[in-house]
Amino acid sequence: MVKALRRPLLLGAGWLCVGLGIIGIVLPLFPTTPFLLVAVWAFSRSSPEMAEKIRSHRLAGSYVRDWEDEGVIPIPAKLAAVSMMTVMFGYLAFFSSVPAWAAIAAGLTMAAAAAYVLSRPSRRRED
């Protein structure tokens, strides 16, 4: 029973993430690539043909392949991610009415995420 539901659930998750990724193209603060990475993961387990279509897409494919193959996050993407986390933390800390513990927890989470993003390679290794 669970095995019978696995493929449709993964297909649904893949298509949902593709849709969210498309929304991210239009909305400036909504990410695209992370959703496409999850879509490729879901499709690779349910529809390898769809996973390959995303990996070979002329615009998004190189980012997905770079991440999957070598964990690469390009410098402009790193700058955008860290900048947005900084701006959002500033807003949360200085302009919102969340409790101090929530702002601190969010800040620590964002700092850990920024450290991870910055620790990834910025380009593929030269062969």
PDB file of C-alpha atoms in Angstrom, residues 7-117:
ATOM      1  CA  ARG A   7       5.322   7.312  -6.856  1.00  0.00           C
ATOM      2  CA  PRO A   8       2.189   9.512  -7.018  1.00  0.00           C
ATOM      3  CA  LEU A   9       3.255  11.384  -3.867  1.00  0.00           C
ATOM      4  CA  LEU A  10       6.746  11.989  -5.239  1.00  0.00           C
ATOM      5  CA  LEU A  11       5.322  13.087  -8.592  1.00  0.00           C
ATOM      6  CA  GLY A  12       2.968  15.469  -6.801  1.00  0.00           C
ATOM      7  CA  ALA A  13       5.800  16.875  -4.691  1.00  0.00           C
ATOM      8  CA  GLY A  14       7.921  17.306  -7.801  1.00  0.00           C
ATOM      9  CA  TRP A  15       5.210  19.187  -9.684  1.00  0.00           C
ATOM     10  CA  LEU A  16       4.381  21.303  -6.627  1.00  0.00           C
ATOM     11  CA  CYS A  17       8.039  22.308  -6.354  1.00  0.00           C
ATOM     12  CA  VAL A  18       8.223  23.082 -10.077  1.00  0.00           C
ATOM     13  CA  GLY A  19       5.184  25.332  -9.637  1.00  0.00           C
ATOM     14  CA  LEU A  20       6.744  27.057  -6.627  1.00  0.00           C
ATOM     15  CA  GLY A  21       9.966  27.470  -8.589  1.00  0.00           C
ATOM     16  CA  ILE A  22       8.059  29.137 -11.416  1.00  0.00           C
ATOM     17  CA  ILE A  23       6.440  31.494  -8.903  1.00  0.00           C
ATOM     18  CA  GLY A  24       9.967  32.280  -7.688  1.00  0.00           C
ATOM     19  CA  ILE A  25      10.882  33.534 -11.156  1.00  0.00           C
ATOM     20  CA  VAL A  26       8.217  36.225 -10.862  1.00  0.00           C
ATOM     21  CA  LEU A  27       8.348  37.066  -7.140  1.00  0.00           C
ATOM     22  CA  PRO A  28      11.708  38.593  -6.197  1.00  0.00           C
ATOM     23  CA  LEU A  29      11.916  37.280  -2.614  1.00  0.00           C
ATOM     24  CA  PHE A  30      10.740  33.771  -3.459  1.00  0.00           C
ATOM     25  CA  PRO A  31      13.567  31.339  -4.293  1.00  0.00           C
ATOM     26  CA  THR A  32      13.573  29.316  -7.498  1.00  0.00           C
ATOM     27  CA  THR A  33      16.587  27.023  -7.419  1.00  0.00           C
ATOM     28  CA  PRO A  34      15.903  25.329  -4.042  1.00  0.00           C
ATOM     29  CA  PHE A  35      12.445  24.316  -5.245  1.00  0.00           C
ATOM     30  CA  LEU A  36      13.883  22.977  -8.483  1.00  0.00           C
ATOM     31  CA  LEU A  37      16.449  20.977  -6.501  1.00  0.00           C
ATOM     32  CA  VAL A  38      13.675  19.368  -4.466  1.00  0.00           C
ATOM     33  CA  ALA A  39      11.706  18.752  -7.674  1.00  0.00           C
ATOM     34  CA  VAL A  40      14.702  16.995  -9.241  1.00  0.00           C
ATOM     35  CA  TRP A  41      15.094  14.887  -6.088  1.00  0.00           C
ATOM     36  CA  ALA A  42      11.406  13.888  -6.160  1.00  0.00           C
ATOM     37  CA  PHE A  43      11.374  13.264  -9.906  1.00  0.00           C
ATOM     38  CA  SER A  44      14.592  11.224  -9.777  1.00  0.00           C
ATOM     39  CA  ARG A  45      12.692   8.750  -7.595  1.00  0.00           C
ATOM     40  CA  SER A  46       9.438   8.829  -9.541  1.00  0.00           C
ATOM     41  CA  SER A  47      10.060  10.085 -13.080  1.00  0.00           C
ATOM     42  CA  PRO A  48      13.725  10.128 -14.131  1.00  0.00           C
ATOM     43  CA  GLU A  49      12.714  11.663 -17.470  1.00  0.00           C
ATOM     44  CA  MET A  50      11.330  14.757 -15.708  1.00  0.00           C
ATOM     45  CA  ALA A  51      14.420  15.018 -13.512  1.00  0.00           C
ATOM     46  CA  GLU A  52      16.574  15.006 -16.624  1.00  0.00           C
ATOM     47  CA  LYS A  53      14.396  17.682 -18.270  1.00  0.00           C
ATOM     48  CA  ILE A  54      15.077  20.009 -15.343  1.00  0.00           C
ATOM     49  CA  ARG A  55      18.794  19.131 -15.281  1.00  0.00           C
ATOM     50  CA  SER A  56      19.073  19.938 -18.990  1.00  0.00           C
ATOM     51  CA  HIS A  57      16.887  23.076 -18.983  1.00  0.00           C
ATOM     52  CA  ARG A  58      18.711  25.873 -20.801  1.00  0.00           C
ATOM     53  CA  LEU A  59      18.286  28.460 -18.012  1.00  0.00           C
ATOM     54  CA  ALA A  60      18.013  26.589 -14.719  1.00  0.00           C
ATOM     55  CA  GLY A  61      19.799  23.362 -15.604  1.00  0.00           C
ATOM     56  CA  SER A  62      23.349  24.572 -15.022  1.00  0.00           C
ATOM     57  CA  TYR A  63      22.551  25.700 -11.457  1.00  0.00           C
ATOM     58  CA  VAL A  64      20.893  22.389 -10.659  1.00  0.00           C
ATOM     59  CA  ARG A  65      23.737  20.338 -12.199  1.00  0.00           C
ATOM     60  CA  ASP A  66      26.408  22.424 -10.464  1.00  0.00           C
ATOM     61  CA  TRP A  67      24.734  21.856  -7.092  1.00  0.00           C
ATOM     62  CA  GLU A  68      24.046  18.157  -7.623  1.00  0.00           C
ATOM     63  CA  ASP A  69      27.472  17.368  -9.059  1.00  0.00           C
ATOM     64  CA  GLU A  70      29.756  19.475  -6.853  1.00  0.00           C
ATOM     65  CA  GLY A  71      27.685  21.455  -4.341  1.00  0.00           C
ATOM     66  CA  VAL A  72      28.407  24.735  -6.151  1.00  0.00           C
ATOM     67  CA  ILE A  73      26.602  27.956  -5.232  1.00  0.00           C
ATOM     68  CA  PRO A  74      27.657  30.822  -7.539  1.00  0.00           C
ATOM     69  CA  ILE A  75      28.892  34.049  -5.927  1.00  0.00           C
ATOM     70  CA  PRO A  76      25.865  36.140  -7.056  1.00  0.00           C
ATOM     71  CA  ALA A  77      23.532  33.577  -5.475  1.00  0.00           C
ATOM     72  CA  LYS A  78      25.577  33.618  -2.260  1.00  0.00           C
ATOM     73  CA  LEU A  79      25.449  37.408  -2.135  1.00  0.00           C
ATOM     74  CA  ALA A  80      21.708  37.428  -2.759  1.00  0.00           C
ATOM     75  CA  ALA A  81      21.041  34.785  -0.100  1.00  0.00           C
ATOM     76  CA  VAL A  82      23.181  36.376   2.609  1.00  0.00           C
ATOM     77  CA  SER A  83      21.915  39.876   1.779  1.00  0.00           C
ATOM     78  CA  MET A  84      18.290  38.784   1.993  1.00  0.00           C
ATOM     79  CA  MET A  85      18.893  36.990   5.294  1.00  0.00           C
ATOM     80  CA  THR A  86      20.569  40.120   6.674  1.00  0.00           C
ATOM     81  CA  VAL A  87      17.741  42.395   5.534  1.00  0.00           C
ATOM     82  CA  MET A  88      15.084  40.052   6.888  1.00  0.00           C
ATOM     83  CA  PHE A  89      16.855  39.726  10.232  1.00  0.00           C
ATOM     84  CA  GLY A  90      17.177  43.508  10.434  1.00  0.00           C
ATOM     85  CA  TYR A  91      13.473  43.875   9.817  1.00  0.00           C
ATOM     86  CA  LEU A  92      12.655  41.162  12.338  1.00  0.00           C
ATOM     87  CA  ALA A  93      14.940  42.580  15.033  1.00  0.00           C
ATOM     88  CA  PHE A  94      14.177  46.282  14.645  1.00  0.00           C
ATOM     89  CA  PHE A  95      10.764  46.743  13.038  1.00  0.00           C
ATOM     90  CA  SER A  96       8.622  43.781  14.105  1.00  0.00           C
ATOM     91  CA  SER A  97       7.033  43.009  17.421  1.00  0.00           C
ATOM     92  CA  VAL A  98       8.231  39.432  17.831  1.00  0.00           C
ATOM     93  CA  PRO A  99       9.587  38.403  21.223  1.00  0.00           C
ATOM     94  CA  ALA A 100      13.345  38.782  21.670  1.00  0.00           C
ATOM     95  CA  TRP A 101      13.827  35.010  21.966  1.00  0.00           C
ATOM     96  CA  ALA A 102      12.182  34.508  18.550  1.00  0.00           C
ATOM     97  CA  ALA A 103      14.370  37.169  16.906  1.00  0.00           C
ATOM     98  CA  ILE A 104      17.487  35.607  18.461  1.00  0.00           C
ATOM     99  CA  ALA A 105      16.462  32.103  17.350  1.00  0.00           C
ATOM    100  CA  ALA A 106      15.766  33.348  13.820  1.00  0.00           C
ATOM    101  CA  GLY A 107      19.078  35.230  13.763  1.00  0.00           C
ATOM    102  CA  LEU A 108      21.028  32.162  14.854  1.00  0.00           C
ATOM    103  CA  THR A 109      19.266  30.024  12.261  1.00  0.00           C
ATOM    104  CA  MET A 110      19.979  32.566   9.524  1.00  0.00           C
ATOM    105  CA  ALA A 111      23.625  32.851  10.638  1.00  0.00           C
ATOM    106  CA  ALA A 112      24.011  29.067  10.424  1.00  0.00           C
ATOM    107  CA  ALA A 113      22.366  29.025   6.989  1.00  0.00           C
ATOM    108  CA  ALA A 114      24.604  31.884   5.804  1.00  0.00           C
ATOM    109  CA  ALA A 115      27.706  30.075   7.078  1.00  0.00           C
ATOM    110  CA  TYR A 116      26.678  26.966   5.173  1.00  0.00           C
ATOM    111  CA  VAL A 117      25.971  28.904   1.954  1.00  0.00           C
TER     112      VAL A 117
END
